[in-house]
Amino acid sequence: MRISQVISNEELLQLKDYVTWLNNIVITCHLSPDGDAMGASLGLMHALEALGKTVHVVTPDMPPRSLAFLPGAKDIHVLTKHEDTVRSLLERANLIFCLDYNSLKRIDNLGPIVERAKAKKIMIDHHLDPENFCDLTISYSRMSSTCELVFRALMGIGLMKQINRKVAECLYCGMMTDTGNFSYNSNTADIYLIVAELVARGINKDRIYNLAMNTSSADRLRLIGFALAEKMQVFPESHAALITLSKDELIRYNYKKGDTESLVNMPLQVPDVQWSVFLRDDEDYIKVSSRSQGEFAVNTICEKHFNGGGHKNAAGGEFYGTLDEAVAVFMSLLPQFADNNTNNNNKQDNKIQSKNDEK
Ligand code: 5GP
Ligand code: MN
């Protein structure tokens, strides 16, 4: 298979060494696991099991129901449900994979347990600025997804034969969800060469799309309708949009975890909106989600104002205060992005240009 090499030879050699000699493996991924986190974890699990290894997947909290179809999803160990099992798996492991996260903060209460564990640790991730807590860090932020990197890692250490149908289903799921079904972050030929390899293993990609990205409860559809009709504010002069949902509103629509997935992307469908923010009043904090088009960087905004981070065009964070206070922070940021602001550091011409390029 002819795709360009991304992971360095040195990293591949070290990865191969660990995978060859260490047999008791635990795979971890970030809080609120998404399609990429679950797909990468379960895909790597099936590949390493095909190699004869003992492998367990451990998550900080429950993944959404929409990912329960992934092969192996029923066998994961969730910290908030089976803390003792999770602790003992991590203590006994001799190799721990850290997938789709770049910092121990992103795995919540799993952080101290992973940090203390004696096992060798390998990060495979595509977020910027990886923290240095692993023995091997395979971090390439220009990759579409961690699943793409896991495919490249398996190929790079000679495990193409172990990429069976189950592995392919999982890795396809993550590549698809992290690119919005190949609508962003997916403009390289390599991605489709990898997809071709995965489809050739007998996966039904349309079924994976329908289960992971195109399934909703009636309550969720009504919540999304309400949020767009009643709660979306557009600020044309700053090319921004805001959606908020309070606790009462979430209860009214019988909100379940995962129900607001992708809501934050929707305001970007308006041609002049370059920056979208969604604020949700969760149990302990205001969950912040942000998306942007082109050169407008939302990760720096989330780092600076919302205790978070992420990618240039998709980031999030946690705000410790009331919903109104979080809204006030957002409002205070608007003037600097207004057309008439000469200090505007997100050049409008660039942004509109790059948005047009994508269409
Ligand atoms: P989402 O808006 O879907 O929750 O998150 C989008 C992206 O933002 C994630 O893939 C992750 O990179 C980043 N992100 C979301 N929440 C947080 C957070 O609380 N802290 C940090 N550092 N990054 C986050
Ligand atoms: Mn990812």
CSV table of C-alpha atoms and ligand atoms in Angstrom, one decimal:
chain,number,residue,atom,x,y,z
A,1,MET,CA,0.0,0.0,0.0
A,2,ARG,CA,1.5,3.3,-1.1
A,3,ILE,CA,0.9,6.1,1.4
A,4,SER,CA,3.4,8.6,2.7
A,5,GLN,CA,5.2,7.9,5.9
A,6,VAL,CA,4.2,10.0,8.8
A,7,ILE,CA,5.3,8.2,12.0
A,8,SER,CA,9.1,8.3,12.2
A,9,ASN,CA,11.3,5.2,11.9
A,10,GLU,CA,12.6,5.7,15.4
A,11,GLU,CA,9.1,5.8,16.8
A,12,LEU,CA,8.0,2.8,14.9
A,13,LEU,CA,11.0,0.8,16.1
A,14,GLN,CA,10.3,1.6,19.7
A,15,LEU,CA,6.6,0.8,19.3
A,16,LYS,CA,7.4,-2.5,17.7
A,17,ASP,CA,9.8,-3.3,20.5
A,18,TYR,CA,7.2,-2.6,23.2
A,19,VAL,CA,4.4,-4.5,21.4
A,20,THR,CA,6.7,-7.5,20.7
A,21,TRP,CA,7.9,-7.9,24.3
A,22,LEU,CA,5.0,-6.7,26.5
A,23,ASN,CA,1.9,-8.9,26.7
A,24,ASN,CA,-0.4,-7.4,29.3
A,25,ILE,CA,-1.9,-4.3,27.7
A,26,VAL,CA,-4.4,-1.7,28.8
A,27,ILE,CA,-5.7,0.9,26.4
A,28,THR,CA,-7.1,4.2,27.7
A,29,CYS,CA,-8.9,7.1,26.1
A,30,HIS,CA,-10.3,10.5,27.1
A,31,LEU,CA,-13.3,11.5,29.1
A,32,SER,CA,-16.7,11.5,27.2
A,33,PRO,CA,-15.2,9.1,24.7
A,34,ASP,CA,-16.2,10.0,21.1
A,35,GLY,CA,-16.1,7.9,17.9
A,36,ASP,CA,-12.4,8.5,17.5
A,37,ALA,CA,-11.5,7.7,21.1
A,38,MET,CA,-13.6,4.5,21.1
A,39,GLY,CA,-12.7,3.5,17.6
A,40,ALA,CA,-9.0,3.9,18.1
A,41,SER,CA,-9.1,2.0,21.5
A,42,LEU,CA,-11.3,-0.9,20.3
A,43,GLY,CA,-9.5,-1.1,16.9
A,44,LEU,CA,-6.1,-1.3,18.5
A,45,MET,CA,-7.5,-3.8,21.0
A,46,HIS,CA,-8.7,-6.2,18.3
A,47,ALA,CA,-5.5,-5.9,16.3
A,48,LEU,CA,-3.3,-6.7,19.4
A,49,GLU,CA,-5.7,-9.5,20.4
A,50,ALA,CA,-5.2,-11.0,16.9
A,51,LEU,CA,-1.5,-10.9,17.7
A,52,GLY,CA,-2.2,-13.0,20.8
A,53,LYS,CA,-1.9,-10.3,23.5
A,54,THR,CA,-4.1,-9.8,26.5
A,55,VAL,CA,-5.8,-6.4,26.1
A,56,HIS,CA,-8.3,-4.4,28.0
A,57,VAL,CA,-9.9,-1.1,27.2
A,58,VAL,CA,-10.5,1.3,30.1
A,59,THR,CA,-12.4,4.6,29.9
A,60,PRO,CA,-12.9,7.4,32.5
A,61,ASP,CA,-16.7,7.4,31.9
A,62,MET,CA,-19.4,5.8,29.8
A,63,PRO,CA,-19.3,6.3,26.0
A,64,PRO,CA,-22.5,7.4,24.3
A,65,ARG,CA,-25.1,4.7,23.4
A,66,SER,CA,-24.6,5.6,19.7
A,67,LEU,CA,-21.2,3.8,19.9
A,68,ALA,CA,-22.4,0.6,21.6
A,69,PHE,CA,-22.5,-1.1,18.1
A,70,LEU,CA,-18.7,-1.1,17.9
A,71,PRO,CA,-17.3,-4.6,18.2
A,72,GLY,CA,-16.0,-5.0,21.8
A,73,ALA,CA,-17.8,-2.0,23.2
A,74,LYS,CA,-19.6,-4.2,25.7
A,75,ASP,CA,-16.4,-5.4,27.2
A,76,ILE,CA,-14.8,-2.1,28.1
A,77,HIS,CA,-14.1,-1.2,31.8
A,78,VAL,CA,-15.5,2.1,32.9
A,79,LEU,CA,-13.9,3.8,35.9
A,80,THR,CA,-17.1,5.4,37.2
A,81,LYS,CA,-18.7,1.9,37.2
A,82,HIS,CA,-16.0,-0.6,38.2
A,83,GLU,CA,-13.3,1.4,39.9
A,84,ASP,CA,-11.6,-1.6,41.6
A,85,THR,CA,-11.3,-3.5,38.4
A,86,VAL,CA,-10.0,-0.5,36.5
A,87,ARG,CA,-7.4,0.2,39.2
A,88,SER,CA,-6.2,-3.4,39.3
A,89,LEU,CA,-6.0,-3.7,35.5
A,90,LEU,CA,-3.8,-0.6,35.3
A,91,GLU,CA,-1.6,-1.7,38.2
A,92,ARG,CA,-1.0,-5.1,36.7
A,93,ALA,CA,-0.5,-3.9,33.1
A,94,ASN,CA,3.0,-3.7,31.6
A,95,LEU,CA,2.0,-1.6,28.6
A,96,ILE,CA,-0.5,1.3,28.6
A,97,PHE,CA,-1.7,3.1,25.5
A,98,CYS,CA,-3.0,6.6,25.8
A,99,LEU,CA,-5.2,7.3,22.8
A,100,ASP,CA,-6.7,10.5,21.5
A,101,TYR,CA,-5.6,12.7,24.5
A,102,ASN,CA,-2.5,14.8,25.1
A,103,SER,CA,-2.7,15.5,28.8
A,104,LEU,CA,-3.6,13.5,31.9
A,105,LYS,CA,-6.2,16.2,32.7
A,106,ARG,CA,-8.2,14.8,29.8
A,107,ILE,CA,-8.8,11.5,31.5
A,108,ASP,CA,-10.2,12.9,34.7
A,109,ASN,CA,-9.9,10.6,37.7
A,110,LEU,CA,-8.1,8.1,35.6
A,111,GLY,CA,-5.2,10.6,35.5
A,112,PRO,CA,-3.5,9.8,38.8
A,113,ILE,CA,-3.9,6.0,38.3
A,114,VAL,CA,-2.3,6.1,34.9
A,115,GLU,CA,0.4,8.4,36.2
A,116,ARG,CA,1.3,6.1,39.1
A,117,ALA,CA,1.1,2.9,37.0
A,118,LYS,CA,4.5,1.2,36.5
A,119,ALA,CA,3.8,0.1,32.9
A,120,LYS,CA,5.5,1.5,29.8
A,121,LYS,CA,3.2,4.2,28.4
A,122,ILE,CA,2.6,5.0,24.7
A,123,MET,CA,0.7,8.1,23.5
A,124,ILE,CA,-0.9,8.0,20.1
A,125,ASP,CA,-2.7,11.3,19.5
A,126,HIS,CA,-3.4,14.1,17.1
A,127,HIS,CA,-3.9,17.1,19.5
A,128,LEU,CA,-1.4,19.9,19.7
A,129,ASP,CA,1.2,20.3,22.5
A,130,PRO,CA,1.4,16.8,24.0
A,131,GLU,CA,2.4,16.6,27.6
A,132,ASN,CA,5.5,14.6,28.4
A,133,PHE,CA,4.1,11.7,30.5
A,134,CYS,CA,4.7,8.8,28.2
A,135,ASP,CA,7.8,6.6,27.4
A,136,LEU,CA,6.9,7.0,23.7
A,137,THR,CA,4.9,9.9,22.3
A,138,ILE,CA,3.5,9.5,18.8
A,139,SER,CA,1.8,12.8,18.2
A,140,TYR,CA,0.9,14.3,14.8
A,141,SER,CA,-1.6,17.1,15.0
A,142,ARG,CA,-2.2,17.3,11.2
A,143,MET,CA,-3.7,13.8,11.2
A,144,SER,CA,-7.5,13.6,10.6
A,145,SER,CA,-7.9,11.3,13.6
A,146,THR,CA,-6.2,9.1,16.1
A,147,CYS,CA,-7.7,6.2,14.2
A,148,GLU,CA,-5.7,7.2,11.1
A,149,LEU,CA,-2.6,7.2,13.3
A,150,VAL,CA,-3.4,3.8,14.7
A,151,PHE,CA,-3.8,2.5,11.2
A,152,ARG,CA,-0.4,4.0,10.2
A,153,ALA,CA,1.2,2.6,13.4
A,154,LEU,CA,-0.1,-0.9,12.8
A,155,MET,CA,1.0,-0.8,9.2
A,156,GLY,CA,4.3,0.7,10.2
A,157,ILE,CA,5.1,-2.2,12.5
A,158,GLY,CA,4.0,-4.9,10.0
A,159,LEU,CA,0.6,-5.7,11.4
A,160,MET,CA,-1.5,-5.3,8.3
A,161,LYS,CA,-2.6,-8.9,8.5
A,162,GLN,CA,-4.0,-8.2,12.0
A,163,ILE,CA,-6.2,-5.5,10.6
A,164,ASN,CA,-9.3,-7.7,10.3
A,165,ARG,CA,-12.9,-6.6,9.8
A,166,LYS,CA,-13.5,-5.8,13.5
A,167,VAL,CA,-10.4,-3.5,13.5
A,168,ALA,CA,-11.5,-1.9,10.2
A,169,GLU,CA,-15.0,-1.2,11.6
A,170,CYS,CA,-13.5,0.6,14.6
A,171,LEU,CA,-10.9,2.6,12.8
A,172,TYR,CA,-13.3,3.6,10.0
A,173,CYS,CA,-15.7,4.9,12.7
A,174,GLY,CA,-13.1,7.2,14.2
A,175,MET,CA,-11.9,8.5,10.9
A,176,MET,CA,-15.5,9.2,9.9
A,177,THR,CA,-16.7,10.9,13.1
A,178,ASP,CA,-13.6,13.1,13.5
A,179,THR,CA,-13.9,14.4,10.0
A,180,GLY,CA,-17.7,14.9,10.1
A,181,ASN,CA,-18.1,12.1,7.6
A,182,PHE,CA,-15.1,13.4,5.6
A,183,SER,CA,-16.4,16.9,5.4
A,184,TYR,CA,-13.4,18.6,7.1
A,185,ASN,CA,-9.8,17.7,8.1
A,186,SER,CA,-9.9,15.2,5.3
A,187,ASN,CA,-8.3,16.7,2.2
A,188,THR,CA,-5.4,14.3,1.7
A,189,ALA,CA,-5.4,11.4,-0.7
A,190,ASP,CA,-3.8,9.1,2.0
A,191,ILE,CA,-7.1,9.2,3.9
A,192,TYR,CA,-9.0,7.6,1.1
A,193,LEU,CA,-6.3,5.0,0.4
A,194,ILE,CA,-6.7,4.0,4.1
A,195,VAL,CA,-10.5,4.0,3.7
A,196,ALA,CA,-10.1,1.8,0.7
A,197,GLU,CA,-8.1,-0.7,2.7
A,198,LEU,CA,-10.7,-0.7,5.5
A,199,VAL,CA,-13.6,-1.1,3.1
A,200,ALA,CA,-11.8,-4.0,1.4
A,201,ARG,CA,-11.9,-5.8,4.8
A,202,GLY,CA,-15.7,-6.2,4.4
A,203,ILE,CA,-17.0,-3.3,6.5
A,204,ASN,CA,-20.4,-1.8,5.8
A,205,LYS,CA,-19.5,1.9,5.9
A,206,ASP,CA,-23.1,3.1,5.4
A,207,ARG,CA,-24.3,1.1,8.4
A,208,ILE,CA,-21.5,2.6,10.5
A,209,TYR,CA,-22.5,6.1,9.4
A,210,ASN,CA,-26.2,5.5,10.2
A,211,LEU,CA,-25.4,4.0,13.6
A,212,ALA,CA,-22.7,6.5,14.7
A,213,MET,CA,-23.8,9.7,13.1
A,214,ASN,CA,-27.4,9.5,11.9
A,215,THR,CA,-29.4,8.0,14.8
A,216,SER,CA,-31.4,10.2,17.2
A,217,SER,CA,-34.1,9.8,19.8
A,218,ALA,CA,-37.3,11.9,19.3
A,219,ASP,CA,-36.4,13.9,22.4
A,220,ARG,CA,-33.0,14.7,20.9
A,221,LEU,CA,-34.5,15.9,17.7
A,222,ARG,CA,-36.8,18.2,19.6
A,223,LEU,CA,-34.0,19.5,21.8
A,224,ILE,CA,-31.9,20.4,18.7
A,225,GLY,CA,-35.0,22.0,17.1
A,226,PHE,CA,-35.6,24.1,20.2
A,227,ALA,CA,-31.9,25.1,20.6
A,228,LEU,CA,-31.8,26.3,17.0
A,229,ALA,CA,-35.2,28.0,16.9
A,230,GLU,CA,-35.2,29.6,20.4
A,231,LYS,CA,-31.7,29.7,21.7
A,232,MET,CA,-29.3,30.5,18.8
A,233,GLN,CA,-28.1,34.1,18.6
A,234,VAL,CA,-26.2,35.3,15.6
A,235,PHE,CA,-23.8,38.3,15.8
A,236,PRO,CA,-23.3,39.1,12.1
A,237,GLU,CA,-20.9,42.0,12.7
A,238,SER,CA,-18.5,39.6,14.6
A,239,HIS,CA,-19.3,36.6,12.4
A,240,ALA,CA,-20.2,34.7,15.5
A,241,ALA,CA,-23.0,32.6,16.9
A,242,LEU,CA,-23.9,31.4,20.4
A,243,ILE,CA,-26.3,28.7,21.7
A,244,THR,CA,-26.9,28.2,25.4
A,245,LEU,CA,-28.9,25.5,27.2
A,246,SER,CA,-29.8,25.8,30.9
A,247,LYS,CA,-30.4,22.9,33.3
A,248,ASP,CA,-34.2,23.5,33.1
A,249,GLU,CA,-34.2,23.4,29.3
A,250,LEU,CA,-32.1,20.2,29.3
A,251,ILE,CA,-34.5,18.5,31.7
A,252,ARG,CA,-37.5,19.7,29.7
A,253,TYR,CA,-36.2,17.7,26.7
A,254,ASN,CA,-35.2,14.7,28.7
A,255,TYR,CA,-31.5,15.4,27.9
A,256,LYS,CA,-29.2,12.3,27.7
A,257,LYS,CA,-25.4,12.5,27.4
A,258,GLY,CA,-24.5,12.8,23.7
A,259,ASP,CA,-27.8,14.5,22.7
A,260,THR,CA,-26.1,17.8,21.9
A,261,GLU,CA,-23.3,16.2,19.9
A,262,SER,CA,-22.8,18.2,16.6
A,263,LEU,CA,-25.2,21.1,17.7
A,264,VAL,CA,-22.2,23.5,17.9
A,265,ASN,CA,-21.4,22.8,14.2
A,266,MET,CA,-24.8,23.9,12.9
A,267,PRO,CA,-24.5,27.7,13.1
A,268,LEU,CA,-21.4,27.4,10.8
A,269,GLN,CA,-23.9,26.5,8.0
A,270,VAL,CA,-24.8,30.2,7.9
A,271,PRO,CA,-22.3,31.6,5.3
A,272,ASP,CA,-21.1,34.6,7.3
A,273,VAL,CA,-20.7,32.7,10.7
A,274,GLN,CA,-17.0,31.8,11.2
A,275,TRP,CA,-17.1,31.1,14.9
A,276,SER,CA,-19.7,29.1,16.9
A,277,VAL,CA,-19.9,28.6,20.7
A,278,PHE,CA,-22.3,26.3,22.6
A,279,LEU,CA,-22.6,26.6,26.4
A,280,ARG,CA,-24.4,23.8,28.3
A,281,ASP,CA,-25.1,23.9,32.0
A,282,ASP,CA,-23.8,20.6,33.2
A,283,GLU,CA,-23.7,19.2,36.8
A,284,ASP,CA,-20.4,20.7,38.0
A,285,TYR,CA,-19.5,23.3,35.4
A,286,ILE,CA,-20.6,25.0,32.1
A,287,LYS,CA,-19.4,22.8,29.3
A,288,VAL,CA,-18.0,24.9,26.5
A,289,SER,CA,-17.8,23.7,22.9
A,290,SER,CA,-16.5,25.8,20.0
A,291,ARG,CA,-16.0,25.4,16.3
A,292,SER,CA,-14.7,27.7,13.6
A,293,GLN,CA,-13.9,27.9,9.9
A,294,GLY,CA,-10.5,28.5,8.3
A,295,GLU,CA,-7.9,30.5,10.2
A,296,PHE,CA,-10.0,31.4,13.1
A,297,ALA,CA,-8.4,29.6,16.1
A,298,VAL,CA,-10.8,28.5,18.8
A,299,ASN,CA,-8.3,26.4,20.8
A,300,THR,CA,-6.5,29.5,22.0
A,301,ILE,CA,-9.8,31.1,23.0
A,302,CYS,CA,-10.8,28.0,24.9
A,303,GLU,CA,-7.4,27.8,26.6
A,304,LYS,CA,-7.5,31.5,27.6
A,305,HIS,CA,-11.1,31.9,28.7
A,306,PHE,CA,-12.6,28.5,29.3
A,307,ASN,CA,-10.0,26.2,31.0
A,308,GLY,CA,-9.7,24.1,27.9
A,309,GLY,CA,-8.1,23.6,24.5
A,310,GLY,CA,-8.3,21.4,21.5
A,311,HIS,CA,-7.8,21.8,17.8
A,312,LYS,CA,-7.7,25.0,15.7
A,313,ASN,CA,-11.2,24.6,14.4
A,314,ALA,CA,-12.7,22.4,17.2
A,315,ALA,CA,-12.1,23.0,20.8
A,316,GLY,CA,-13.8,23.0,24.2
A,317,GLY,CA,-13.4,23.6,27.9
A,318,GLU,CA,-15.1,23.9,31.3
A,319,PHE,CA,-16.2,27.2,32.8
A,320,TYR,CA,-16.5,27.3,36.5
A,321,GLY,CA,-19.3,29.9,37.2
A,322,THR,CA,-22.9,30.4,36.1
A,323,LEU,CA,-24.3,30.2,32.6
A,324,ASP,CA,-24.8,34.0,32.6
A,325,GLU,CA,-21.2,34.6,33.6
A,326,ALA,CA,-20.0,32.3,30.7
A,327,VAL,CA,-22.3,34.2,28.3
A,328,ALA,CA,-20.7,37.5,29.6
A,329,VAL,CA,-17.2,36.2,28.8
A,330,PHE,CA,-18.4,35.3,25.3
A,331,MET,CA,-20.0,38.7,24.8
A,332,SER,CA,-16.8,40.4,26.0
A,333,LEU,CA,-14.8,38.7,23.2
A,334,LEU,CA,-17.1,39.7,20.4
A,335,PRO,CA,-15.9,43.3,19.8
A,336,GLN,CA,-12.4,42.2,18.9
A,337,PHE,CA,-13.7,40.1,16.0
A,338,ALA,CA,-16.0,42.8,14.7
A,339,ASP,CA,-15.3,44.0,11.1
A,340,ASN,CA,-14.7,47.6,12.2
A,341,ASN,CA,-12.0,46.6,14.7
A,342,THR,CA,-8.6,47.3,13.1
A,343,ASN,CA,-6.9,45.2,15.7
A,344,ASN,CA,-8.8,42.2,14.6
A,345,ASN,CA,-6.3,39.3,14.6
A,346,ASN,CA,-8.5,37.0,12.6
A,347,LYS,CA,-8.2,38.5,9.2
A,348,GLN,CA,-11.7,38.5,7.7
A,349,ASP,CA,-10.6,38.3,4.1
A,350,ASN,CA,-8.6,35.1,4.9
A,351,LYS,CA,-11.4,33.5,6.7
A,352,ILE,CA,-14.0,34.1,4.1
A,353,GLN,CA,-11.6,33.0,1.4
A,354,SER,CA,-10.8,29.8,3.1
A,355,LYS,CA,-14.5,29.1,3.8
A,356,ASN,CA,-15.2,29.5,0.1
A,357,ASP,CA,-12.3,27.2,-0.8
A,358,GLU,CA,-13.9,24.5,1.3
A,359,LYS,CA,-17.3,24.7,-0.5
B,1,5GP,P1,-16.3,18.9,21.9
B,1,5GP,O1,-16.7,20.4,21.6
B,1,5GP,O2,-16.8,18.0,20.9
B,1,5GP,O3,-16.6,18.5,23.3
B,1,5GP,O4,-14.7,18.9,21.8
B,1,5GP,C1,-14.0,19.3,20.7
B,1,5GP,C2,-12.5,19.1,20.9
B,1,5GP,O5,-12.2,20.1,21.9
B,1,5GP,C3,-12.1,17.8,21.5
B,1,5GP,O6,-11.8,16.9,20.5
B,1,5GP,C4,-10.9,18.2,22.4
B,1,5GP,O7,-9.8,18.2,21.6
B,1,5GP,C5,-11.2,19.6,22.8
B,1,5GP,N1,-11.8,19.7,24.1
B,1,5GP,C6,-13.1,19.6,24.5
B,1,5GP,N2,-13.3,19.8,25.8
B,1,5GP,C7,-12.1,20.1,26.3
B,1,5GP,C8,-11.6,20.4,27.6
B,1,5GP,O8,-12.4,20.5,28.6
B,1,5GP,N3,-10.3,20.6,27.7
B,1,5GP,C9,-9.4,20.5,26.7
B,1,5GP,N4,-8.1,20.7,26.9
B,1,5GP,N5,-9.8,20.2,25.4
B,1,5GP,C10,-11.1,20.0,25.2
B,2,MN,MN,-9.7,12.6,17.9
